[in-house]
PDB file of C-alpha atoms in Angstrom:
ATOM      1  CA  UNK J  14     -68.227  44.812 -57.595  1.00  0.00           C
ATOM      2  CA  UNK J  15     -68.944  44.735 -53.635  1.00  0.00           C
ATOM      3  CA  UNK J  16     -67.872  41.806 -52.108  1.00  0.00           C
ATOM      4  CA  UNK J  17     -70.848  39.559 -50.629  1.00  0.00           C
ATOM      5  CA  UNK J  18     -70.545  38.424 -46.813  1.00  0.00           C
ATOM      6  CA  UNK J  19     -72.008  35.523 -45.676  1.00  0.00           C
ATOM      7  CA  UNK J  20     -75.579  36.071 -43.417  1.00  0.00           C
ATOM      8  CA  UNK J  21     -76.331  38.924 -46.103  1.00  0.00           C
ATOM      9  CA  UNK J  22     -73.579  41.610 -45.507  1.00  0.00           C
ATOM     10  CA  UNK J  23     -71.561  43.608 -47.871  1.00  0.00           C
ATOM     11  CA  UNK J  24     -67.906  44.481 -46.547  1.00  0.00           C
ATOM     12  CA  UNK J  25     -67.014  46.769 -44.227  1.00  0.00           C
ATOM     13  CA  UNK J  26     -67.434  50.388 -44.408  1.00  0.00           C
ATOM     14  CA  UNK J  27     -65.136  52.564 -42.665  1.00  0.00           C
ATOM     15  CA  UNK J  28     -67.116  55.202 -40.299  1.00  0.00           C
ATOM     16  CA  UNK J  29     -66.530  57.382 -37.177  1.00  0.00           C
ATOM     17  CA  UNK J  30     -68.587  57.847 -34.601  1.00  0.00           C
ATOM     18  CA  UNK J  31     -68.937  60.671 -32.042  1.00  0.00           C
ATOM     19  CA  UNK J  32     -69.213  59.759 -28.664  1.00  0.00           C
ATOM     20  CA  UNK J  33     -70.152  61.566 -25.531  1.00  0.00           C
ATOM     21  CA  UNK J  34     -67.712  60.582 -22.818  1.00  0.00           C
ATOM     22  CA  UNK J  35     -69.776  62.116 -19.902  1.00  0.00           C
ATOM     23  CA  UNK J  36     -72.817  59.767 -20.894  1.00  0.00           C
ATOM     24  CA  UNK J  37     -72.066  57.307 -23.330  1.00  0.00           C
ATOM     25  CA  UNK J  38     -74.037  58.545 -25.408  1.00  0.00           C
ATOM     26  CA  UNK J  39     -73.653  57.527 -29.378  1.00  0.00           C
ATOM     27  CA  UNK J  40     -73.903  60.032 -31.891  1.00  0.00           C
ATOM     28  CA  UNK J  41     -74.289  59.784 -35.845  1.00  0.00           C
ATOM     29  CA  UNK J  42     -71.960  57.887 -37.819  1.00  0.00           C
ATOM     30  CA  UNK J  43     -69.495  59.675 -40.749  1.00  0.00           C
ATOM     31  CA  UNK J  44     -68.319  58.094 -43.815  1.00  0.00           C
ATOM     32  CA  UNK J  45     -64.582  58.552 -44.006  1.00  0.00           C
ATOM     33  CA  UNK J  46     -65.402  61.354 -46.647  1.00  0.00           C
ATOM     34  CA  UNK J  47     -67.799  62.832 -44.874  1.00  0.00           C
ATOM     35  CA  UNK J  48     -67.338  65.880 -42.794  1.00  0.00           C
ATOM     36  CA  UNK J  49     -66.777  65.054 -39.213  1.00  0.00           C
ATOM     37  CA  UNK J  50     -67.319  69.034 -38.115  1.00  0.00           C
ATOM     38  CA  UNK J  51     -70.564  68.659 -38.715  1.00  0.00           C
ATOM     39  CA  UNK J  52     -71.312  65.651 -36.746  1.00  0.00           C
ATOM     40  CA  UNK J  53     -69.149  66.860 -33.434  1.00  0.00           C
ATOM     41  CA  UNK J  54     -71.402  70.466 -34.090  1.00  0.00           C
ATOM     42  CA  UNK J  55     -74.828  68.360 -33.421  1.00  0.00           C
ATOM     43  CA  UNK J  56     -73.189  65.993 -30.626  1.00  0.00           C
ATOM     44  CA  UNK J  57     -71.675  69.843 -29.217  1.00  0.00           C
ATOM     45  CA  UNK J  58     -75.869  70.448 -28.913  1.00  0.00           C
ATOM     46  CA  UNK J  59     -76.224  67.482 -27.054  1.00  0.00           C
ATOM     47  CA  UNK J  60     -73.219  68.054 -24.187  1.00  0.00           C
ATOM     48  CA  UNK J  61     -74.885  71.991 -23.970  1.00  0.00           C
ATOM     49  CA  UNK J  62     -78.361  70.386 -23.284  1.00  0.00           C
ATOM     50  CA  UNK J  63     -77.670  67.781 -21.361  1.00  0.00           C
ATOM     51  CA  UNK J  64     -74.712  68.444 -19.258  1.00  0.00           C
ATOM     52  CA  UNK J  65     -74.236  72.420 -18.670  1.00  0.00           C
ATOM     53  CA  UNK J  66     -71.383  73.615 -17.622  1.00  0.00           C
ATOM     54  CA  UNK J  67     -69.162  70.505 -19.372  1.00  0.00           C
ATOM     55  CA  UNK J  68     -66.702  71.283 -21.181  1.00  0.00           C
ATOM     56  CA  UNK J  69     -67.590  70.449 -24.739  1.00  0.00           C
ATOM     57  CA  UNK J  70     -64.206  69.211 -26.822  1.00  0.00           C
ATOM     58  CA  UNK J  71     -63.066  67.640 -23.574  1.00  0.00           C
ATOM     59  CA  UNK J  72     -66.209  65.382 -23.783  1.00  0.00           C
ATOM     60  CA  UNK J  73     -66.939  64.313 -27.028  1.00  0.00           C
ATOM     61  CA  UNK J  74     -64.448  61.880 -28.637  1.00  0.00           C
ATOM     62  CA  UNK J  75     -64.359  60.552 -32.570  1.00  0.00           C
ATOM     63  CA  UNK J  76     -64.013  56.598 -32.661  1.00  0.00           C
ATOM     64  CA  UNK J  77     -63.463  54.839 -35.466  1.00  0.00           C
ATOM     65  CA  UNK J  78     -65.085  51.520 -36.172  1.00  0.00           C
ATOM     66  CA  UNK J  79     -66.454  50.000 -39.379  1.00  0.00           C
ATOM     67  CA  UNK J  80     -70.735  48.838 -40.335  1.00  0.00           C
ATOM     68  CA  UNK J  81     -71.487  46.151 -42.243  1.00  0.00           C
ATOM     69  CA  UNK J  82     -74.881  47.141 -44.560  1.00  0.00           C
ATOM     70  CA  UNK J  83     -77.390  44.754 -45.680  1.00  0.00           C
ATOM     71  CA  UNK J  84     -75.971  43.209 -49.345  1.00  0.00           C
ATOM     72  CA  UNK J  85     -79.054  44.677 -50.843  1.00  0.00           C
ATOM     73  CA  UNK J  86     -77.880  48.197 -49.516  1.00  0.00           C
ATOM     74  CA  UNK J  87     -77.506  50.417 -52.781  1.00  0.00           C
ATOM     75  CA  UNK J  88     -76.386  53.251 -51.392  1.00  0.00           C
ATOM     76  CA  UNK J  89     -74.483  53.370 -48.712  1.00  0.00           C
ATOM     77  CA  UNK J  90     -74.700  56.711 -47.697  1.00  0.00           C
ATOM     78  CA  UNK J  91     -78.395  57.003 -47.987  1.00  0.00           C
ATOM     79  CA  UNK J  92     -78.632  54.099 -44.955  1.00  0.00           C
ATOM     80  CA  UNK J  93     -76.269  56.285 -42.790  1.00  0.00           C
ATOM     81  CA  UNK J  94     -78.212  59.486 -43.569  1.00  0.00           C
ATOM     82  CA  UNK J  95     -81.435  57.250 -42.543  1.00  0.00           C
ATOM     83  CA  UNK J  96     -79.315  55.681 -39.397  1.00  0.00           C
ATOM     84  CA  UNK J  97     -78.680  59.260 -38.522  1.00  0.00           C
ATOM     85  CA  UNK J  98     -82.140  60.706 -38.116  1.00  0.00           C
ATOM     86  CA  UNK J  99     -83.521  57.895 -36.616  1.00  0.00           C
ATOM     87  CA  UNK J 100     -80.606  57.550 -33.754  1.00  0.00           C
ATOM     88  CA  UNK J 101     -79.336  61.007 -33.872  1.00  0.00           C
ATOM     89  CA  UNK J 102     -77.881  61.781 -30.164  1.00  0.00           C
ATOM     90  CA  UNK J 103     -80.406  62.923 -27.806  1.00  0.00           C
ATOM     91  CA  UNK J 104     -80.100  66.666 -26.986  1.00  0.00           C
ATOM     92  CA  UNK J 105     -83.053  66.705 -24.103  1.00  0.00           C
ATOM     93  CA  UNK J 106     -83.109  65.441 -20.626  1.00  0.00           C
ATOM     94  CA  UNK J 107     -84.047  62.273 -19.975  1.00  0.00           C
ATOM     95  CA  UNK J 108     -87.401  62.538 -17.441  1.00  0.00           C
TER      96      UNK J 108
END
């Protein structure tokens, strides 16, 4: 049974992020069994594209934090995987 929140949230979920630390730029969110190689692989596109010459693993950093879905939120992962393609991390230049 998933615990109901008040202002229609379900608990917390426990998720990583990948950030770019050049930019600020947010990349998708992981499940804590999910596989985070494949997220920093993506965000890896974004620091080639957008910032040559940056060193990649000294840019991108993993931060954990937690989402609250919507109580009516069946599957979890399914509104992550959505979350992901709509905000995925932008890989072209801005302009």
């Amino acid at each position: 049974m998933v615990e109901r929140l008040p202002f229609g949230m379900r608990t917390a979920v426990a998720v990583t992020y990948v950030r770019c630390a050049q930019c600020g730029a947010l990349g998708e969110l992981v499940l804590e069994d999910e596989r985070l190689d494949l997220a920093m692989a993506r965000a890896a596109d974004h620091v080639r594209e957008v910032h040559p010459g940056v060193s990649v693993p000294e840019v991108l950093r993993l931060v954990p934090d937690v989402a609250f879905p919507p109580a009516d939120c069946a599957d979890v992962a399914e509104r992550v995987a959505q979350y992901n393609a709509r905000n995925g991390m932008e890989t072209r230049r801005p302009g």
